[in-house]
mmCIF file of C-alpha atoms and ligand atoms in Angstrom:
data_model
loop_
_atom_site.group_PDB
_atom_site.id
_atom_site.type_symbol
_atom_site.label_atom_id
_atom_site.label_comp_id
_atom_site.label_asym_id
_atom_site.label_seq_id
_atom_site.Cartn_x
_atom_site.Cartn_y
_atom_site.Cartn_z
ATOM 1 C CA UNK K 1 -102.420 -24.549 -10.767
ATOM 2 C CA UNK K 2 -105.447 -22.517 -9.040
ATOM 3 C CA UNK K 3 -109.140 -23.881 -10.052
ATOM 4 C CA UNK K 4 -111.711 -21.876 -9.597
ATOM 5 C CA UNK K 5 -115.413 -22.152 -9.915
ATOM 6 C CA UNK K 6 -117.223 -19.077 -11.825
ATOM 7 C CA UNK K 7 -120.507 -20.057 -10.021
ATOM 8 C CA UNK K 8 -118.906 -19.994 -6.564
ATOM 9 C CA UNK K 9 -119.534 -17.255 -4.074
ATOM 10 C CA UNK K 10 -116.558 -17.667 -1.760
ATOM 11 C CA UNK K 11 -114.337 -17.889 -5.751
ATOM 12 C CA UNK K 12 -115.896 -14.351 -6.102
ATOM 13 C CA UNK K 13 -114.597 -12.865 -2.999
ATOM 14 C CA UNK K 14 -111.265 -14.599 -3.506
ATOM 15 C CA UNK K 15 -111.236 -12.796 -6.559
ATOM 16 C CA UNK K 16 -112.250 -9.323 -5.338
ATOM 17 C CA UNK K 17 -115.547 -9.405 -7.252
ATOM 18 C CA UNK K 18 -117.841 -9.512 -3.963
ATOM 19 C CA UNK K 19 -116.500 -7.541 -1.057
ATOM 20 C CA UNK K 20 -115.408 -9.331 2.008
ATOM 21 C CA UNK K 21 -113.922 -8.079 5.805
ATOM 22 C CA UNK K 22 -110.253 -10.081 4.737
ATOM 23 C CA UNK K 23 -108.562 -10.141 8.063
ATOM 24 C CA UNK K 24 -105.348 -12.299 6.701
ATOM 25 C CA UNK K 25 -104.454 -13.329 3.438
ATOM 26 C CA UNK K 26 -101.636 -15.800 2.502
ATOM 27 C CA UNK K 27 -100.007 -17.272 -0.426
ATOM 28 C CA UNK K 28 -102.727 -20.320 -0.545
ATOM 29 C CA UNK K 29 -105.219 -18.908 1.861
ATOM 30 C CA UNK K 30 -107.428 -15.925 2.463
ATOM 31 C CA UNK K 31 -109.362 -15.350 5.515
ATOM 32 C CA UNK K 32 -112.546 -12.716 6.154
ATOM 33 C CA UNK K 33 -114.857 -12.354 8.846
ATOM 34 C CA UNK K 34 -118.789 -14.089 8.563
ATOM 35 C CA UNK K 35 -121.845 -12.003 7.599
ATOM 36 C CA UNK K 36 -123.611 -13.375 10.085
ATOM 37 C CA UNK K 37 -121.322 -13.823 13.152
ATOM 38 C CA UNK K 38 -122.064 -16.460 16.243
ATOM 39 C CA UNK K 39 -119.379 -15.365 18.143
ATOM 40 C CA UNK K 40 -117.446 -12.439 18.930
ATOM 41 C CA UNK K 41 -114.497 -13.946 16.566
ATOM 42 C CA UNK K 42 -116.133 -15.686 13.615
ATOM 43 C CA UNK K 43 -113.453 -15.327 10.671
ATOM 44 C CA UNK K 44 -114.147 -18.159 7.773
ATOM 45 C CA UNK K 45 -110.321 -19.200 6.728
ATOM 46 C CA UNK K 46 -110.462 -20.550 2.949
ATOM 47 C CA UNK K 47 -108.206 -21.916 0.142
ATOM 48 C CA UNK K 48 -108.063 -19.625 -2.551
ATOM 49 C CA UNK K 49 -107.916 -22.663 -4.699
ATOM 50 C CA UNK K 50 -111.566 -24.005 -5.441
ATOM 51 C CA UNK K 51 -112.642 -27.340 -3.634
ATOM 52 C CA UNK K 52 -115.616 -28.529 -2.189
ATOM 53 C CA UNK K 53 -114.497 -29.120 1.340
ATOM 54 C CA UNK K 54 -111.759 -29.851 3.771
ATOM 55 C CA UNK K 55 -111.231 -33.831 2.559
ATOM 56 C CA UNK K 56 -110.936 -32.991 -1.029
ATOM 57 C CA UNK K 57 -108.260 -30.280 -0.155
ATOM 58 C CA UNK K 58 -106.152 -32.119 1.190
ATOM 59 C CA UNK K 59 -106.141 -34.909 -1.190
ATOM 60 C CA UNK K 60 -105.409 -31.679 -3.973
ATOM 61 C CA UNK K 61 -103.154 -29.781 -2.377
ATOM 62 C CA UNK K 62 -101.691 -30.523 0.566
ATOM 63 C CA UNK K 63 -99.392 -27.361 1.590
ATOM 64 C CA UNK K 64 -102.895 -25.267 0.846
ATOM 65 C CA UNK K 65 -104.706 -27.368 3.804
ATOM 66 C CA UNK K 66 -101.989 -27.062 5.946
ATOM 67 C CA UNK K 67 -101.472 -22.994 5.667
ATOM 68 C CA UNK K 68 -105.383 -23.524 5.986
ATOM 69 C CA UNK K 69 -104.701 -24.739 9.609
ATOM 70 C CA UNK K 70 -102.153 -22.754 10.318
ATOM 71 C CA UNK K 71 -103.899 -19.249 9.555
ATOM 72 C CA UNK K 72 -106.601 -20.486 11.900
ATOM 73 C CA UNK K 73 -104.371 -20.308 14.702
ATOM 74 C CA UNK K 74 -102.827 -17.323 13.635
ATOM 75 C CA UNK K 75 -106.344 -15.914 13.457
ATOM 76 C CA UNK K 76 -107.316 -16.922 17.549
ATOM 77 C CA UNK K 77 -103.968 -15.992 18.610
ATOM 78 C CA UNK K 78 -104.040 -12.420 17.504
ATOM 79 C CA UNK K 79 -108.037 -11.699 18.036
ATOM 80 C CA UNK K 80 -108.151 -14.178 21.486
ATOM 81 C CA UNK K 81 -105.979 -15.696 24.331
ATOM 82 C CA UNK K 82 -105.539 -18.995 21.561
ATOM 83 C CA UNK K 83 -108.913 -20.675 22.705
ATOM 84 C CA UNK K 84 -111.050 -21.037 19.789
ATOM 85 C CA UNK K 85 -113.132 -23.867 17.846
ATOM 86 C CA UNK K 86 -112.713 -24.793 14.330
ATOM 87 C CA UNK K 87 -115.538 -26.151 12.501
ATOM 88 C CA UNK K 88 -115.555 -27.878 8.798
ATOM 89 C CA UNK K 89 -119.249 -27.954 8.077
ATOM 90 C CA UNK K 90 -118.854 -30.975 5.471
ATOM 91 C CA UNK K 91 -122.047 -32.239 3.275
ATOM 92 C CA UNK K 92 -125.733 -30.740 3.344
ATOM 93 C CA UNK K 93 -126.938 -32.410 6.679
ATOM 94 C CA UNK K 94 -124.003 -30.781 8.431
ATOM 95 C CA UNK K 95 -124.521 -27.517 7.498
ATOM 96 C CA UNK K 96 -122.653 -26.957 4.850
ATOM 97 C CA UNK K 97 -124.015 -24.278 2.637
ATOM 98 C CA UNK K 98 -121.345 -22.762 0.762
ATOM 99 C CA UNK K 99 -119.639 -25.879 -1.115
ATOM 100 C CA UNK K 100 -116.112 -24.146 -1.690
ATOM 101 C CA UNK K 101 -113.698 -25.124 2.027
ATOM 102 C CA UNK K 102 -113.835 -23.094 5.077
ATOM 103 C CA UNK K 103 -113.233 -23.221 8.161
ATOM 104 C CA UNK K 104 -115.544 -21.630 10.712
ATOM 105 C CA UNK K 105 -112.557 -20.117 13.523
ATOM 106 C CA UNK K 106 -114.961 -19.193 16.433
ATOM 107 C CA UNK K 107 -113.421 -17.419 19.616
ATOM 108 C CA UNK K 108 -114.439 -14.923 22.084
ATOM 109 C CA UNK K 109 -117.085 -16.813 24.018
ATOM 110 C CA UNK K 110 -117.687 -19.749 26.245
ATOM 111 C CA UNK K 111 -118.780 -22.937 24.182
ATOM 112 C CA UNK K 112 -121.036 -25.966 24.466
ATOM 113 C CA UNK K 113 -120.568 -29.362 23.767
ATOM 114 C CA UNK K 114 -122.026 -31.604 21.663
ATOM 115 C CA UNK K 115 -123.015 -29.136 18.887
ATOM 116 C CA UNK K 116 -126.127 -29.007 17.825
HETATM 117 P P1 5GP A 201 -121.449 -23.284 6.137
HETATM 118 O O1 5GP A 201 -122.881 -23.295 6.554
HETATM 119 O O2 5GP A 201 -121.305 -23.669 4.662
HETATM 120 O O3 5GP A 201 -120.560 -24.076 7.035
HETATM 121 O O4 5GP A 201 -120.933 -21.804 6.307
HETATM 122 C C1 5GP A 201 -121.091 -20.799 5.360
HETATM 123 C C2 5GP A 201 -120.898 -19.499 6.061
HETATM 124 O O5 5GP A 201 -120.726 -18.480 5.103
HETATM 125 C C3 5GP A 201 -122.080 -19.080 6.944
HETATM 126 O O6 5GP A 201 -121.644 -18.956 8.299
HETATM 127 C C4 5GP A 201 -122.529 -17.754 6.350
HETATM 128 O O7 5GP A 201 -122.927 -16.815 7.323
HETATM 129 C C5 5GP A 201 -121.300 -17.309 5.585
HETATM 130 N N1 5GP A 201 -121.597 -16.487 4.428
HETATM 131 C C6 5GP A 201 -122.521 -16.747 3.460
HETATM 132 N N2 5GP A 201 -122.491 -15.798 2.519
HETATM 133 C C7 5GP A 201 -121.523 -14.916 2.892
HETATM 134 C C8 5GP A 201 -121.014 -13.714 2.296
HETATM 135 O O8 5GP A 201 -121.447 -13.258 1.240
HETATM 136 N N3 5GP A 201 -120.025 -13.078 2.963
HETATM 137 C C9 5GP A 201 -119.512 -13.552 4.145
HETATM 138 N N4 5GP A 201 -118.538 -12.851 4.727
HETATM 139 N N5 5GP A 201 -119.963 -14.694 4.716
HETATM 140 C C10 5GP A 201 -120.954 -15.360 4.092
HETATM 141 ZN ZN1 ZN A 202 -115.107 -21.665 -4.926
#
């Protein structure tokens, strides 16, 4: 059973009631590109299933984290040569701002490491 969240921006586009650039869509999974873009790939893969982040997906629904992963590759092997970086922003002091899972597949450029 799907939960949503009628509060929850990323439930919205999911639901086709805020436009989004979807670039793949699967049965647990959709995945659209970021409005503001730091890299030349920046695609935010997400279950269409509401949860707060990555850990509480896959203690909910295991097969929807998984296609999670796998649509990330999917996503740097068509728009890249496979390289890419795939970032779960998880709680307030990392980042996170929208609390509904995503992950951040960045490609395209050269990276640095640590982050900041
Ligand atoms: P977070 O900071 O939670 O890890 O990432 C949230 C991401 O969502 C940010 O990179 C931000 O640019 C993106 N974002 C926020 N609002 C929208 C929106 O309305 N549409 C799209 N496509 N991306 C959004
Ligand atoms: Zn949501």
């Amino acid at each position: 059973m799907t939960s949503t969240d009628p509060d929850c921006l990323f439930c919205k586009i999911v639901a086709g009631d805020i436009p989004a650039d979807i670039v793949r869509e699967s049965e647990h999974t959709i995945a659209f590109r970021d409005i503001n873009a730091q890299a030349p790939t920046h695609v935010l893969v997400i279950p269409k299933r509401h949860e707060p982040d990555i850990g509480s997906l896959a203690a909910a629904d295991p097969d929807a984290a998984l296609a999670l992963l796998h649509e990330a590759r999917a996503i740097a092997d068509t728009e890249g040569n496979g390289t890419y970086r795939l970032v779960f922003n998880t709680g307030a002091d990392a980042n996170q701002t929208v609390f509904h899972c995503h992950g951040h597949v960045l490609a395209g450029r050269s990276m640095g490491w640590p982050p900041g």
